[in-house]
Coordinates of C-alpha atoms in Angstrom, one line a residue:
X1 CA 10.1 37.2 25.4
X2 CA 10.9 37.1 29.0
X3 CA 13.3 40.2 30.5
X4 CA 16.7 39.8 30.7
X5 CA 19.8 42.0 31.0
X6 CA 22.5 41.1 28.5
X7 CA 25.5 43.7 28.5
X8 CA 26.1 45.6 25.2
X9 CA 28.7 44.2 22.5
X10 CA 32.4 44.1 23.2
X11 CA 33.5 46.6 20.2
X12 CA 36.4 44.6 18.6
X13 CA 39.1 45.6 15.4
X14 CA 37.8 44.6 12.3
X15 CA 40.9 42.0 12.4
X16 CA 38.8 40.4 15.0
X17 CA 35.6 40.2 13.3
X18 CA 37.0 38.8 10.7
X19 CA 38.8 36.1 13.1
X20 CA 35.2 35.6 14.8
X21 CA 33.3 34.9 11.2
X22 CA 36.1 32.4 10.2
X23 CA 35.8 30.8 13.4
X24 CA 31.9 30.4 13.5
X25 CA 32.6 29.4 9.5
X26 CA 34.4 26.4 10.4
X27 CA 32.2 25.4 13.0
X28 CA 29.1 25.7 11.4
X29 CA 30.6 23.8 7.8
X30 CA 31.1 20.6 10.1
X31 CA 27.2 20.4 11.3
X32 CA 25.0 18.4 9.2
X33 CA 21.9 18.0 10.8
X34 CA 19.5 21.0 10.8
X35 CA 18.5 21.0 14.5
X36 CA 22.2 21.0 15.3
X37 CA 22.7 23.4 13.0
X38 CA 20.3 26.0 14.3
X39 CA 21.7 25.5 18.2
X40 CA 25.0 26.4 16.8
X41 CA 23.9 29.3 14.7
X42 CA 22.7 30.5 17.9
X43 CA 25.2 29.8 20.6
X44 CA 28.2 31.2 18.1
X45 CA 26.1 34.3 17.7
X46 CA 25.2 34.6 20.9
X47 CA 29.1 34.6 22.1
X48 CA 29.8 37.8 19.7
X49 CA 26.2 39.7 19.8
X50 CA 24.1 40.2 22.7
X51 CA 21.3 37.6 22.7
X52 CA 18.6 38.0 25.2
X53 CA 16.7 36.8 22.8
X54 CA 17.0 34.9 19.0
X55 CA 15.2 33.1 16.6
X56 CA 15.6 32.2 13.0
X57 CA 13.2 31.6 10.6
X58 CA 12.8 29.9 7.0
X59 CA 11.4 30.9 3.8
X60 CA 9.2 29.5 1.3
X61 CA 9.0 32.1 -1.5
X62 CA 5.9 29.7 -3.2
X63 CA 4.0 30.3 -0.3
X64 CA 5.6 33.7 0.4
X65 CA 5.4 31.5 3.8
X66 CA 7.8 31.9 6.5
X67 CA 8.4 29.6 9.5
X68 CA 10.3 30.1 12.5
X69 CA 12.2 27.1 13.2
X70 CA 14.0 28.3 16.3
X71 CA 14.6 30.6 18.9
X72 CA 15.8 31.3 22.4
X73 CA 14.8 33.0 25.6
X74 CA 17.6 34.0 27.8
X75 CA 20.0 30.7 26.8
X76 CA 16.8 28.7 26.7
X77 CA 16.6 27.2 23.1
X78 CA 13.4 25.9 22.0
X79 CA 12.3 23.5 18.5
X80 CA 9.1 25.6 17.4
X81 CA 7.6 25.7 14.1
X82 CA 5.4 28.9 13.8
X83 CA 4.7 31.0 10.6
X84 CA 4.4 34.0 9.3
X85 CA 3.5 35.9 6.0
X86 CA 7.3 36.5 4.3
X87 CA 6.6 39.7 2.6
X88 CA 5.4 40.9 5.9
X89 CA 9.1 41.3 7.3
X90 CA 11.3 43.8 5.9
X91 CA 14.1 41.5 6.0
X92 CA 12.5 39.1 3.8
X93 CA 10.7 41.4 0.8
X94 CA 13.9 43.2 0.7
X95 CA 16.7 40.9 1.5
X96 CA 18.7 43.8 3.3
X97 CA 19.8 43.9 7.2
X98 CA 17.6 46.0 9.6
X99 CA 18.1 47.6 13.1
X100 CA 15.5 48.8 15.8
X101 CA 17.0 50.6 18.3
X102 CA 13.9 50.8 20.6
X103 CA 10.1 50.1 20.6
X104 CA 10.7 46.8 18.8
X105 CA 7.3 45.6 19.5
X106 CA 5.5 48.2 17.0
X107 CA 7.4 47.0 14.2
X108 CA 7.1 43.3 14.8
X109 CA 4.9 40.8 13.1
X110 CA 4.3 38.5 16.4
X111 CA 5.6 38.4 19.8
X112 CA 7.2 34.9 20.7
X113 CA 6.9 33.7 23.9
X114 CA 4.3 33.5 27.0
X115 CA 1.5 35.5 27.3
X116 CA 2.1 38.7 29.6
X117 CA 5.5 38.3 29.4
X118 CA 8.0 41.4 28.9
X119 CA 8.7 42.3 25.5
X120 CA 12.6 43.0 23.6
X121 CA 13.2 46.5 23.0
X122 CA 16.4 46.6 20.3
X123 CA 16.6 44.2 17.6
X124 CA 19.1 43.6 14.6
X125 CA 18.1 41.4 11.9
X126 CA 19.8 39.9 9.2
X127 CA 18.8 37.6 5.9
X128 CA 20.1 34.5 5.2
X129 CA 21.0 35.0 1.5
X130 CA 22.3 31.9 -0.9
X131 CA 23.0 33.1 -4.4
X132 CA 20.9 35.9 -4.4
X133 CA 18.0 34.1 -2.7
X134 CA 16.1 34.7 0.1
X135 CA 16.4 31.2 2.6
X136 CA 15.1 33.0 5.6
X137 CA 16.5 35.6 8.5
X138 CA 18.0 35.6 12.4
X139 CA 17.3 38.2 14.5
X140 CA 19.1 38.6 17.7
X141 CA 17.4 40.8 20.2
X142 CA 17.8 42.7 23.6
X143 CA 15.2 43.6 26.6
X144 CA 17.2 47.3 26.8
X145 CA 17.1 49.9 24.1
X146 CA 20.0 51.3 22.1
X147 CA 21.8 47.9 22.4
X148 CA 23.4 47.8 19.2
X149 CA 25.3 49.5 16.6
X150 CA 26.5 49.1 12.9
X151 CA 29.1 47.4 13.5
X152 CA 26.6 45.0 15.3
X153 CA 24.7 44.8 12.3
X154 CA 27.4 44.2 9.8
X155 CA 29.0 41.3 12.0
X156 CA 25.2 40.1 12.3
X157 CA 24.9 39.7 8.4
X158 CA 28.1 37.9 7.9
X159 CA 26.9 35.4 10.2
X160 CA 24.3 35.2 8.6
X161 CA 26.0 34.5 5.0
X162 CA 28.2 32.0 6.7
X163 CA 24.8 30.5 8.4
X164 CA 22.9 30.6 5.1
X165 CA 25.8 28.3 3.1
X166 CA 25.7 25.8 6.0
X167 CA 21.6 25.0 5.8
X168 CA 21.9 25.0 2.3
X169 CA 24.6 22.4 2.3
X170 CA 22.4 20.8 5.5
X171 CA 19.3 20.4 3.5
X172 CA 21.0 19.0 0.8
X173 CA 22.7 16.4 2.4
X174 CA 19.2 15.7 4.4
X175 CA 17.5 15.9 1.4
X176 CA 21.1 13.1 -0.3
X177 CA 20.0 10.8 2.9
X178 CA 16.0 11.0 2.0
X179 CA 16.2 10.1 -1.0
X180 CA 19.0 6.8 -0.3
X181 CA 16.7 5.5 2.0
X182 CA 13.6 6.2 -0.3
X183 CA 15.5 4.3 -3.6
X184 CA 16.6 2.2 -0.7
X185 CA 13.0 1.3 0.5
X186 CA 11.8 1.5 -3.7
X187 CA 14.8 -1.5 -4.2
X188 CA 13.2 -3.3 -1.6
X189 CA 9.4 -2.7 -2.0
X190 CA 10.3 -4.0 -5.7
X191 CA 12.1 -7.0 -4.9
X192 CA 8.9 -8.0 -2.7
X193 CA 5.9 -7.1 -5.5
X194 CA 8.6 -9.0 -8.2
X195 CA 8.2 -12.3 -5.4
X196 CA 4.3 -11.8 -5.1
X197 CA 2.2 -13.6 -8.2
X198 CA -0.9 -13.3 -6.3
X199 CA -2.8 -9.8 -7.3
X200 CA -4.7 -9.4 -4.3
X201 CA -1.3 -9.4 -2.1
X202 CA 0.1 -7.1 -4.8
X203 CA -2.6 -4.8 -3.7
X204 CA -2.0 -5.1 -0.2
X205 CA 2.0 -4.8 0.0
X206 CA 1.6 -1.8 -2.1
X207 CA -1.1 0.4 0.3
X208 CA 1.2 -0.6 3.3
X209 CA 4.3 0.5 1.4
X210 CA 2.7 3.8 0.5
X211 CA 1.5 4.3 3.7
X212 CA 5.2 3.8 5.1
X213 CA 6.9 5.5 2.7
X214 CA 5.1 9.0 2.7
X215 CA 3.9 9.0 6.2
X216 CA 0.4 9.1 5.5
X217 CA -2.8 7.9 7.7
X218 CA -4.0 5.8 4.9
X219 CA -2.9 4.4 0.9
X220 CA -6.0 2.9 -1.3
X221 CA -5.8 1.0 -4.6
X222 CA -8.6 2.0 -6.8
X223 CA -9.4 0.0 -10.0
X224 CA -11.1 1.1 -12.6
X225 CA -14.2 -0.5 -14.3
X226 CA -15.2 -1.1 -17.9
X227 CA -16.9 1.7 -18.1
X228 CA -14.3 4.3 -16.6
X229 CA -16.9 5.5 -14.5
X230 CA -16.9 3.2 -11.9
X231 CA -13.9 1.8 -9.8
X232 CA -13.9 -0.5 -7.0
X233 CA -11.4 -0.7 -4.0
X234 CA -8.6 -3.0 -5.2
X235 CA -7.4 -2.5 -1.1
X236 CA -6.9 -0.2 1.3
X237 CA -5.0 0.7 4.1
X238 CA -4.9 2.8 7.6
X239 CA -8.6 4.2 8.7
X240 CA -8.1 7.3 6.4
X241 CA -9.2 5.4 3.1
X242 CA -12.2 3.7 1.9
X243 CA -12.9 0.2 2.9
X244 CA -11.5 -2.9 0.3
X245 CA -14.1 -3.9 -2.0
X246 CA -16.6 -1.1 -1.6
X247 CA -17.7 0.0 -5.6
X248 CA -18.1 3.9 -6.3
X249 CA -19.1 6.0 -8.9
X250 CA -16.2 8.6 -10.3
X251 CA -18.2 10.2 -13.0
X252 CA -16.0 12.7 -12.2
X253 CA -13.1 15.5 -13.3
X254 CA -10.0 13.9 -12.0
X255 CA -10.8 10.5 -13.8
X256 CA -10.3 12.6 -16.8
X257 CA -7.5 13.9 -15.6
X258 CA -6.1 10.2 -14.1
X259 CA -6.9 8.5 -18.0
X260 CA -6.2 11.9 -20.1
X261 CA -3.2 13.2 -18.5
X262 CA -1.4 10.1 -16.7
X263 CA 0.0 12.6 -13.8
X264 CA 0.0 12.9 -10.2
X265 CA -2.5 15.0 -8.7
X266 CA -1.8 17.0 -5.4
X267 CA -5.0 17.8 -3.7
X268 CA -4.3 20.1 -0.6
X269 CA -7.8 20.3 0.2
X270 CA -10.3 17.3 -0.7
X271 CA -13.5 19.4 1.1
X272 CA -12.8 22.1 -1.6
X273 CA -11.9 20.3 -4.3
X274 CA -14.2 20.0 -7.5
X275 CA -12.5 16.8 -8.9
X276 CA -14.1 14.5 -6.6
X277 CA -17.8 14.0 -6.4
X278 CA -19.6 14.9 -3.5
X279 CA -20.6 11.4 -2.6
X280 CA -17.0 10.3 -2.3
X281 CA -16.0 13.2 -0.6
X282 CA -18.4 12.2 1.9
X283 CA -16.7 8.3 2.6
X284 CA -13.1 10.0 2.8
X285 CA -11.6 11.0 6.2
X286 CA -8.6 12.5 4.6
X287 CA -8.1 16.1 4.2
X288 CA -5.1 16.5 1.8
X289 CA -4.8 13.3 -0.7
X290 CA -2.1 12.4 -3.4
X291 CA -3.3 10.0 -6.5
X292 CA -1.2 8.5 -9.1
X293 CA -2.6 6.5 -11.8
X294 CA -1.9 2.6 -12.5
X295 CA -0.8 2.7 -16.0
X296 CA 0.3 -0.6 -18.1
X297 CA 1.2 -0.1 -21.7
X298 CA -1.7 2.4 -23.0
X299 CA -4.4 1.2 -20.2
X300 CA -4.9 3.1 -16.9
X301 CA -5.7 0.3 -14.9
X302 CA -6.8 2.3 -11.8
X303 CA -4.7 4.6 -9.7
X304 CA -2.7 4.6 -6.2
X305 CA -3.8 7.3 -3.7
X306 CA -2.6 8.3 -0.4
X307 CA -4.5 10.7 2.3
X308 CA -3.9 12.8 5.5
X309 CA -6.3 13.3 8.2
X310 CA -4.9 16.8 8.5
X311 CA -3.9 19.8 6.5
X312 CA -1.3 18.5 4.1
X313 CA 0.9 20.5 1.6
X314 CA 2.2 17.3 -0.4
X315 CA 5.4 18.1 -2.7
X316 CA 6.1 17.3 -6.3
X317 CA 8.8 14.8 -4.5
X318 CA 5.9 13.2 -2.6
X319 CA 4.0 12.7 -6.2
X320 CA 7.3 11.9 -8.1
X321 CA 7.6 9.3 -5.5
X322 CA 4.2 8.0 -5.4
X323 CA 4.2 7.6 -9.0
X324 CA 7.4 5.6 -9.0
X325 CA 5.6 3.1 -6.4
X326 CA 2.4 2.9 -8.8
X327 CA 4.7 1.7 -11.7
X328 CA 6.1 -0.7 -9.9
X329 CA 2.5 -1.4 -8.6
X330 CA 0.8 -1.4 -12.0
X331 CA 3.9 -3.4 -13.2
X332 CA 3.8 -6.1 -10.7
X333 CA -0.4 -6.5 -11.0
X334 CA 0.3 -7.1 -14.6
X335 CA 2.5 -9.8 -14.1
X336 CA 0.4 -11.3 -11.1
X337 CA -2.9 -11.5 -13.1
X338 CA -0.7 -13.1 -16.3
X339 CA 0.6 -15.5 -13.9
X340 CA -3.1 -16.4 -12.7
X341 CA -4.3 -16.2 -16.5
X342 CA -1.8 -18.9 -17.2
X343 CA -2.0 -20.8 -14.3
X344 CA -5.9 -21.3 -14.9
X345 CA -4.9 -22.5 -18.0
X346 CA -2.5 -25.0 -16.7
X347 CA -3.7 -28.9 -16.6
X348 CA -3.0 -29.4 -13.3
X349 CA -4.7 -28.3 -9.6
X350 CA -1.5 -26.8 -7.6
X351 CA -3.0 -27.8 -4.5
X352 CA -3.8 -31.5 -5.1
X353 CA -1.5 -32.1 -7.8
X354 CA -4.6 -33.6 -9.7
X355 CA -5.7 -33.0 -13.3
X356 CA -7.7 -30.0 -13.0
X357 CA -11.1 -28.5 -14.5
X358 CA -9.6 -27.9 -17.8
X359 CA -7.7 -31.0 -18.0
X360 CA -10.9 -32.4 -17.2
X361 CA -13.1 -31.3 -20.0
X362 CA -10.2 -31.8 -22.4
X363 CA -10.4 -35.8 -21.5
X364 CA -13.7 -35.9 -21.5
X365 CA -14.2 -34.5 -25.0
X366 CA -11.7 -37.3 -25.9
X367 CA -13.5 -39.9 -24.3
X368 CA -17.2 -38.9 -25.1
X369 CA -16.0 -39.1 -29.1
X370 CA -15.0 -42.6 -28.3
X371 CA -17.7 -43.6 -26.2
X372 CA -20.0 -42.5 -29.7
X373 CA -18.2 -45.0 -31.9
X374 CA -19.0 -47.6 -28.8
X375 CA -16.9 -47.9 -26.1
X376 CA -18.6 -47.4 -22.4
X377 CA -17.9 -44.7 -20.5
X378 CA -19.3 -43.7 -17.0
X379 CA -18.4 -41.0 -14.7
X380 CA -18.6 -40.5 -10.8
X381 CA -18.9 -37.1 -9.0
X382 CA -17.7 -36.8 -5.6
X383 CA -18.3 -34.2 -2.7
X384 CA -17.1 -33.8 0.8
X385 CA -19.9 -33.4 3.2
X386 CA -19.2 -30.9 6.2
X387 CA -16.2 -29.7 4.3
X388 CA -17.1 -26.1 5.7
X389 CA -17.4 -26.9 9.0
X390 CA -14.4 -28.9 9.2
X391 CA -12.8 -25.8 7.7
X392 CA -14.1 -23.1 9.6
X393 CA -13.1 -25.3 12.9
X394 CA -9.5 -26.5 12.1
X395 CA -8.7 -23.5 9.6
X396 CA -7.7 -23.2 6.2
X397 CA -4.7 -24.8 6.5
X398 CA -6.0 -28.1 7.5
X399 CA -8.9 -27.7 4.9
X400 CA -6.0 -27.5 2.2
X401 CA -4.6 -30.8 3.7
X402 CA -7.8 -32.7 4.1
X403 CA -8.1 -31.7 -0.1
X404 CA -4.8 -33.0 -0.3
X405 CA -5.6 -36.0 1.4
X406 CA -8.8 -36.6 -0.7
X407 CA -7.0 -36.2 -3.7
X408 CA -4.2 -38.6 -2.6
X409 CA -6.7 -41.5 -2.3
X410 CA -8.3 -40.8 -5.8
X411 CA -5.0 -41.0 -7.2
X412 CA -4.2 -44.3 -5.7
X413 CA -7.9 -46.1 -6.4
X414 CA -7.7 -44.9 -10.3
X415 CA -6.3 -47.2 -13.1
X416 CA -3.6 -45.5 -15.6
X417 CA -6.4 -45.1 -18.0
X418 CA -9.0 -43.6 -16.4
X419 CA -8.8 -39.9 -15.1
X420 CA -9.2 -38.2 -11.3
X421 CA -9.3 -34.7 -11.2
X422 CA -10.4 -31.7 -9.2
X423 CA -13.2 -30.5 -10.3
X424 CA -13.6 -27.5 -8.4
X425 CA -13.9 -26.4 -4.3
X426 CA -14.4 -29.8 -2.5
X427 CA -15.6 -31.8 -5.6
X428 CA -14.0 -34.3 -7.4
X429 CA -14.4 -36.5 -10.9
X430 CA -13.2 -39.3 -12.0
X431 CA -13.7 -40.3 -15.6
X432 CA -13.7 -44.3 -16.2
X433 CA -13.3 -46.0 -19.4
X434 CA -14.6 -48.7 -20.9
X435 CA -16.5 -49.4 -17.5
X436 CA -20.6 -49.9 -16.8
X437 CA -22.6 -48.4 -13.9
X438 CA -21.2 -51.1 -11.7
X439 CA -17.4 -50.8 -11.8
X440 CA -17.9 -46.9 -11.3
X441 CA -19.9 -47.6 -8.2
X442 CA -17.6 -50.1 -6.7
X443 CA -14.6 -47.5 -7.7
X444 CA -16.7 -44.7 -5.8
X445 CA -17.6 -47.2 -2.5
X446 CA -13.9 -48.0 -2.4
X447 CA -12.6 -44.1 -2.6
X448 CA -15.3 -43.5 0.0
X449 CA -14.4 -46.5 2.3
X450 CA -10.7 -44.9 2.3
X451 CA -12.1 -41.3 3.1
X452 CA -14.2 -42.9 5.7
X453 CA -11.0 -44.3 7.3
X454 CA -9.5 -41.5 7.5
X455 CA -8.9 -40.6 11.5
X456 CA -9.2 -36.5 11.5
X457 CA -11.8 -37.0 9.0
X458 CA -14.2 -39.5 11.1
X459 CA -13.5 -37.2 14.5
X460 CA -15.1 -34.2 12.8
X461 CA -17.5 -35.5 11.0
X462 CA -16.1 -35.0 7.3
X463 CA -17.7 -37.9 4.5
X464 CA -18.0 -38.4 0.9
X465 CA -21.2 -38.7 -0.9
X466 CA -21.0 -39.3 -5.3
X467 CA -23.4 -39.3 -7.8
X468 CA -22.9 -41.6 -10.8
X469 CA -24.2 -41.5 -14.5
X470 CA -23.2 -43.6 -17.2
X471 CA -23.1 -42.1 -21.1
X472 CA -25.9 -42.5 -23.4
X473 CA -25.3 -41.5 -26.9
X474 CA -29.1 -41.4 -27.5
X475 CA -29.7 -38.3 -24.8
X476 CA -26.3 -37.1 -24.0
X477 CA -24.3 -35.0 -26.8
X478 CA -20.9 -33.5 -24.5
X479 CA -19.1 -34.3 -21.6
X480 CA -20.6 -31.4 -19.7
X481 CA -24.1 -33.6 -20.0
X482 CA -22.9 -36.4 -18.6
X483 CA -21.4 -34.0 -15.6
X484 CA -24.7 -33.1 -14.9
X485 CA -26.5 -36.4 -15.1
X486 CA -23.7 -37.4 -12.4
X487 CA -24.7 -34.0 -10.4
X488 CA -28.3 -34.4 -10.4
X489 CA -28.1 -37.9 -8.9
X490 CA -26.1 -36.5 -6.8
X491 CA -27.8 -33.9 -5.2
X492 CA -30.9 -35.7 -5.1
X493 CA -29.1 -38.6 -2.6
X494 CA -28.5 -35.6 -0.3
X495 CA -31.4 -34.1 -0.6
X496 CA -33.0 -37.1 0.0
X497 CA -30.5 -38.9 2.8
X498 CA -32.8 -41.9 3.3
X499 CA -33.3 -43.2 -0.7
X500 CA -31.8 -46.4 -1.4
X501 CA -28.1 -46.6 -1.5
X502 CA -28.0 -49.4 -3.8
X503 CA -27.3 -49.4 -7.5
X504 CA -28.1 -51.2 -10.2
X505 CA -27.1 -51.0 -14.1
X506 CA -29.4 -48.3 -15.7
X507 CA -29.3 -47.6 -19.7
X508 CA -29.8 -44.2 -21.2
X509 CA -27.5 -42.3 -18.6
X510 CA -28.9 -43.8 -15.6
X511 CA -27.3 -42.3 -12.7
X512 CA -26.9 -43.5 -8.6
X513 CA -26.0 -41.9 -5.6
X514 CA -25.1 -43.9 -1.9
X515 CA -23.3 -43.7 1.1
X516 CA -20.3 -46.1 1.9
X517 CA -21.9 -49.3 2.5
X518 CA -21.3 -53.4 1.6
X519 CA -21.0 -54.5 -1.6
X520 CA -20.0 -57.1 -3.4
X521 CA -16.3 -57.3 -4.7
X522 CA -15.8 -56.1 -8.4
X523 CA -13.1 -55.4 -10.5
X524 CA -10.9 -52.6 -9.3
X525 CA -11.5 -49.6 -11.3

C-alpha cells in the first residue's frame, strides 16, 4: 500500500470504548446494502483506529476460499474482489485477533496495491465471527511500526463482532430481495408459458427466461429421442449453446444421471468433465454449465441447461432455481403438444375456418358408401400456383390472408350439401354429391373465375389450377383413391401447361384438369 503517516490511537477509558462500539453498532444496524456496509465498516473504524490502510475480506469455508471485498489506501476506498487461500491467514484457521507490531510484510499472504509501492509496517487483525462461525476478517494497518496496542486490538475485535451481525443481517436481506424478484420473475415467466399453446414458443420463452434469470451467456432446451441416446435441440439461446435443431448423440454418463436421478447437475468445468462426450464438448462454448431435466409424470422428456463462457461456480440456488423453471417448462410443453394433439384432431382448419383434413376423410367415407349403393359422386382438387412466391414477397401474413381469401370463395360457390375443405398447405377439396364430371368442372371454373378476380392476386401473379375425378365403384375402393385420381390429373395439367383445357364426361374415374376459361353455363354446384 502507498506510505502514509497516520498518528497513533487516542488512548480513551473503557467507558468510551464502549460509547464508540454502541455508536458504530447503531450505525452499521441501519445499512442494508453490502457495499454501503463495507464503506462504513471502514470509515467508523478508521475514526477510532489508525487506518493508513484497511481491507476486509469474506470467507467461504467450502472453498476454504477467501475474498477481499474491500480496502482502502490512505482514505481512498476501492470495490476489489481478490482471493486468497482461508486457512492461509491466521485470523481465519483460528478465529482469534492478531497483532504485528513491525515487518508486516513477512507475515502477509499478498501485498495490495501498486507495484513498487511502499509497504504497511504494523497491522491488527480481527475476525468477523457470527455464532461461532468464521464470515471473514478486517485488518486495519499502519506505514510506521509499533502503531498499536491491546487495547487497539480488543476495540478492533468488537468492531468486528458488531460488523459481522450487520453482513449477516445484509446478506440476508440481499439474499430476502433475490429471491422476491426471482418468485417475482417465476410468477411472471409462468403466467406467459400458461398463455403459450404453441410448443416451439414454449421452447423459446423458456431459453430467454433462463438466460435472464441466472445471468448466463446462453440457455438450451434439449429433447430427448426414443432411444435415450439421442436428443435434438428443442431451442437455444445466446452464442454460448448449441444451435436449434442440430441432433447429437449423448450416449453418455449424465443422461443416466438426467433419466436415473431426475436432479440438477452443477458442472464447474465442462473441459474436465467425464459426463459429456467428447464430441459435444467440442460444439459447446461454455465453460461452467447447469442442466436440469424436463420431467412430466414418470417421462424425462429432455432437460433445460444453462452455460457460462467463463469460469463459473453455480450454486445449489442457481440449480434449485433452474429446476423450478424446467417444471414449469416441462409442464407448459405438455399442455402445448396436448393442445396441438387435440387441435389436429379438431374438424375445422383455424385459419380458414374450413372443414379440415380430417373432416375431410370423415365425409368422404360417408359419401363413397353412398356413392357404392348408386349415387354419383365427383371430387375437385384445387392448388394455388405461385403461392410461394407471393409469400416469400408479401410475407406470411398476407400468405395467411390470401388462404383466407381462397377459402372464403369456396365457401360461398359450395351448395349445403356438398363439402369445401382445406386439404392441406395451399390445396383445397371440395367433395360434390350427387353431381357428374360436368357440374364439378363448372363448380371448379366458377371458384377459379372468382380467384382470378381477385386484385392482389392478378398483380402478383397468384392462380388456381384443379384436377377433377369422378368415382367409379369398379376401380376405386376409398375416398383416398378418388383423391388421387383428382391429384394425378392434376399434376399432369401442370406438368403439361398446354393440354387441352376442356372436359368432357369420362366413366371409370375419369379425371380433367384446365385453367379458367369459357364454358357453357351449368347448374351451380
Amino acid at each position: 500500500m502507498a506510505s502514509s503517516n497516520s498518528p497513533k490511537s487516542d488512548r480513551s477509558d473503557l467507558a468510551e470504548r464502549y460509547r464508540v462500539l454502541l455508536e458504530i453498532g447503531r450505525t452499521l444496524a441501519g445499512t442494508l446494502s453490502l457495499d454501503d456496509l463495507f464503506r462504513s465498516i471502514y470509515r467508523e473504524t478508521s475514526r477510532v483506529v489508525a487506518a493508513g490502510g484497511f481491507y476486509i475480506s469474506l470467507y467461504d469455508a467450502d472453498e476454504d476460499l477467501a475474498t477481499v471485498v474491500f480496502y482502502a489506501d490512505q482514505n481512498e476506498e476501492q470495490r476489489v474482489q481478490v482471493t486468497y487461500k482461508g486457512s492461509s491467514s491466521e485470523v481465519i484457521r483460528t478465529g482469534k485477533p492478531c497483532m504485528v507490531d513491525d515487518r508486516l510484510q513477512l507475515e502477509s499472504l499478498m501485498v495490495l496495491g501498486e507495484d513498487g509501492s511502499p509497504v504497511t509496517r504494523s497491522a491488527i487483525s480481527a475476525p468477523l465471527l457470527n455464532q461461532g462461525r468464521v464470515l471473514g476478517a478486517i485488518s486495519t494497518q499502519s506505514y510506521e511500526p509499533d502503531t498499536y496496542g491491546p487495547d487497539d486490538l480488543e476495540l478492533l475485535q468488537g468492531i468486528a463482532d458488531i460488523a459481522a451481525v450487520a453482513i449477516e443481517n445484509a446478506r440476508q436481506v440481499k439474499e430476502i430481495r433475490q429471491r422476491r424478484l426471482e418468485a417475482e420473475k417465476l410468477e411472471e415467466i409462468g403466467r406467459t408459458l400458461a398463455r403459450t399453446l404453441d410448443p416451439q414458443e414454449v421452447f423459446d420463452k423458456i431459453v430467454e427466461a433462463v438466460s435472464e434469470t441466472l445471468a448466463t451467456d446462453g440457455a438450451t432446451v434439449w429433447l430427448l429421442e426414443d432411444d435415450d441416446r439421442h436428443a435434438v435441440i428443442g431451442a437455444s439461446h445466446g452464442d454460448s449453446s448449441m444451435p436449434a435443431g442440430a441432433r447429437v448423440s449423448v450416449d453418455a454418463p449424465i443422461v443416466d444421471l438426467t433419466l436415473n436421478e431426475r436432479r440438477p447437475i452443477i458442472l464447474d468445468d465442462i473441459r474436465s468433465t467425464d459426463l459429456i462426450p467428447e464430441a459435444v464438448k467440442q460444439q459447446l462454448r461454455s465453460r461452467s454449465g447447469i442442466m436440469a431435466p424436463l420431467v412430466v409424470g414418470d417421462r424425462v422428456l429432455g432437460a433445460l441447461s444453462a452455460g457460462h463462457h467463463t469460469p463459473r461456480k453455480f450454486t445449489d440456488e442457481d440449480a434449485h432455481l433452474l429446476q423450478r423453471l424446467a417444471s414449469q417448462a416441462a409442464v407448459s410443453l405438455e399442455n402445448a403438444r396436448l393442445h396441438e394433439s387435440l387441435q389436429s384432431m379438431s374438424l375445422t382448419d383455424p385459419l380458414t375456418g374450413l372443414p379440415n383434413r380430417r373432416h375431410l376423410r370423415l365425409h368422404l367415407d360417408r359419401e363413397v358408401a353412398a356413392a357404392r349403393r348408386g349415387r354419383t359422386l365427383a371430387l375437385v382438387i384445387f392448388d394455388l400456383d405461385g403461392f410461394k412466391g407471393y409469400n416469400d414477397t408479401l410475407g406470411h401474413l398476407e400468405g395467411d390472408r390470401a388462404l383466407e381469401t381462397v377459402g372464403e370463395i369456396l365457401r360461398a360457390e359450395t351448395r349445403a350439401m356438398n363439402l369445401a375443405a382445406r386439404y392441406g398447405g395451399d390445396e383445397f377439396v371440395s367433395v360434390l354429391s350427387e353431381s357428374h364430371m360436368k357440374g364439378a368442372e363448372y363448380h371448379a371454373h366458377r371458384v377459379q373465375e372468382k380467384v382470378a378476380e381477385v386484385p392482389r392476386f392478378a398483380r402478383h401473379g397468384l392462380t388456381l389450377s384443379f384436377g377433377l375425378a369422378e368415382f367409379d365403384p369398379e376401380t376405386m375402393k376409398t375416398g383416398e383413391d378418388l383423391i388421387r385420381a383428382a391429384d394425378s390429373r392434376l399434376y399432369t395439367h401442370k406438368r403439361e401447361p398446354g393440354a387441352s383445357a376442356m372436359t368432357t364426361e369420362v366413366s371409370g374415374g375419369g379425371a380433367a384438369a384446365g385453367p379458367a376459361a369459357p364454358h357453357p353455363e351449368s347448374p351451380r354446384e
